[in-house]
CSV table of C-alpha atoms in Angstrom, one decimal:
chain,number,residue,atom,x,y,z
A,1,UNK,CA,-34.1,-91.2,26.9
A,2,UNK,CA,-34.7,-91.0,30.7
A,3,UNK,CA,-36.5,-87.7,30.3
A,4,UNK,CA,-38.8,-89.1,27.7
A,5,UNK,CA,-39.6,-92.0,30.0
A,6,UNK,CA,-40.2,-89.7,32.9
A,7,UNK,CA,-42.5,-87.5,30.8
A,8,UNK,CA,-44.5,-90.6,29.7
A,9,UNK,CA,-44.6,-91.8,33.3
A,10,UNK,CA,-46.1,-88.4,34.2
A,11,UNK,CA,-48.7,-88.7,31.5
A,12,UNK,CA,-49.7,-92.1,32.8
A,13,UNK,CA,-50.0,-90.6,36.3
A,14,UNK,CA,-52.6,-88.2,34.9
A,15,UNK,CA,-54.5,-91.0,33.3
A,16,UNK,CA,-54.6,-93.1,36.4
A,17,UNK,CA,-55.7,-90.2,38.5
A,18,UNK,CA,-58.6,-89.6,36.1
A,19,UNK,CA,-59.5,-93.3,36.0
A,20,UNK,CA,-59.4,-93.4,39.8
A,21,UNK,CA,-62.0,-90.6,39.9
A,22,UNK,CA,-64.0,-92.6,37.4
A,23,UNK,CA,-63.8,-95.7,39.6
A,24,UNK,CA,-65.9,-94.0,42.3
A,25,UNK,CA,-63.8,-95.1,45.2
A,26,UNK,CA,-62.9,-98.4,43.5
A,27,UNK,CA,-66.5,-99.5,43.3
A,28,UNK,CA,-66.6,-99.7,39.5
A,29,UNK,CA,-64.7,-102.7,38.1
A,30,UNK,CA,-63.4,-101.6,34.7
A,31,UNK,CA,-62.2,-98.1,35.8
A,32,UNK,CA,-60.6,-99.7,38.9
A,33,UNK,CA,-58.7,-102.3,36.8
A,34,UNK,CA,-57.6,-99.6,34.3
A,35,UNK,CA,-56.5,-97.5,37.2
A,36,UNK,CA,-54.2,-100.2,38.5
A,37,UNK,CA,-52.9,-101.0,35.0
A,38,UNK,CA,-52.0,-97.4,34.3
A,39,UNK,CA,-50.4,-97.1,37.8
A,40,UNK,CA,-48.2,-100.0,37.0
A,41,UNK,CA,-47.1,-98.5,33.8
A,42,UNK,CA,-46.5,-95.1,35.4
A,43,UNK,CA,-44.5,-96.5,38.2
A,44,UNK,CA,-42.6,-98.8,35.9
A,45,UNK,CA,-41.6,-95.9,33.6
A,46,UNK,CA,-40.6,-93.8,36.6
A,47,UNK,CA,-38.4,-96.6,38.0
A,48,UNK,CA,-36.6,-96.9,34.7
A,49,UNK,CA,-36.1,-93.2,34.4
A,50,UNK,CA,-34.7,-93.1,38.0
A,51,UNK,CA,-31.9,-95.4,37.0
A,52,UNK,CA,-30.1,-92.4,35.6
A,53,UNK,CA,-32.0,-89.3,36.9
A,54,UNK,CA,-31.6,-88.1,40.4
A,55,UNK,CA,-34.3,-89.1,42.8
A,56,UNK,CA,-35.4,-85.6,43.8
A,57,UNK,CA,-35.5,-84.4,40.2
A,58,UNK,CA,-37.3,-87.5,38.8
A,59,UNK,CA,-39.9,-87.6,41.6
A,60,UNK,CA,-40.6,-83.8,41.6
A,61,UNK,CA,-41.0,-83.7,37.8
A,62,UNK,CA,-43.2,-86.9,37.8
A,63,UNK,CA,-45.5,-85.5,40.5
A,64,UNK,CA,-45.6,-82.1,38.9
A,65,UNK,CA,-46.7,-83.4,35.5
A,66,UNK,CA,-49.3,-85.4,37.3
A,67,UNK,CA,-50.5,-82.4,39.4
A,68,UNK,CA,-50.7,-80.0,36.5
A,69,UNK,CA,-52.1,-82.7,34.1
A,70,UNK,CA,-54.8,-83.7,36.6
A,71,UNK,CA,-55.7,-80.0,37.0
A,72,UNK,CA,-56.0,-79.6,33.3
A,73,UNK,CA,-58.1,-82.7,32.9
A,74,UNK,CA,-60.3,-81.7,35.9
A,75,UNK,CA,-61.1,-78.3,34.3
A,76,UNK,CA,-61.4,-79.4,30.7
A,77,UNK,CA,-63.0,-82.8,31.1
A,78,UNK,CA,-64.7,-82.8,34.5
A,79,UNK,CA,-65.8,-79.2,34.5
A,80,UNK,CA,-64.0,-78.3,37.7
A,81,UNK,CA,-63.6,-74.7,38.8
A,82,UNK,CA,-61.1,-72.5,36.9
A,83,UNK,CA,-59.9,-69.5,38.9
A,84,UNK,CA,-57.0,-67.1,38.9
A,85,UNK,CA,-55.7,-68.7,42.1
A,86,UNK,CA,-55.8,-72.3,40.7
A,87,UNK,CA,-54.2,-71.2,37.4
A,88,UNK,CA,-51.5,-69.3,39.4
A,89,UNK,CA,-50.8,-72.4,41.4
A,90,UNK,CA,-50.4,-74.5,38.2
A,91,UNK,CA,-48.1,-71.9,36.7
A,92,UNK,CA,-45.9,-72.0,39.8
A,93,UNK,CA,-45.8,-75.8,39.6
A,94,UNK,CA,-44.6,-75.6,36.0
A,95,UNK,CA,-42.1,-73.0,36.9
A,96,UNK,CA,-40.7,-75.3,39.6
A,97,UNK,CA,-40.5,-78.1,37.1
A,98,UNK,CA,-38.5,-75.9,34.7
A,99,UNK,CA,-36.2,-74.9,37.5
A,100,UNK,CA,-35.7,-78.5,38.6
A,101,UNK,CA,-34.8,-79.5,35.0
A,102,UNK,CA,-32.4,-76.6,34.6
A,103,UNK,CA,-30.7,-77.4,37.9
A,104,UNK,CA,-30.3,-81.1,37.0
A,105,UNK,CA,-27.0,-82.8,36.3
A,106,UNK,CA,-27.4,-82.7,32.5
A,107,UNK,CA,-29.1,-86.1,31.9
């Protein structure tokens, strides 16, 4: 269950990162409020997952999901640059997440 919560926390991290971009530096009310609401959910889910998962594993996976997810949203939704170097970086992050999961304590 902790891994599911951690995955959901990572997805909410992607959402709040996108909404933060839409808030234009917190100058637009509704995207700003939505950013803080999804941050709250993301941190809340992360904190529950961390009750049973090791700190290093949970935090690394959470930020990795956020980083790769934000990259995907940036490219697909916001039209950001797609290059071999950026894709390679995302693949390396995913590889690190897989290794972190495999090296975990079995939760």
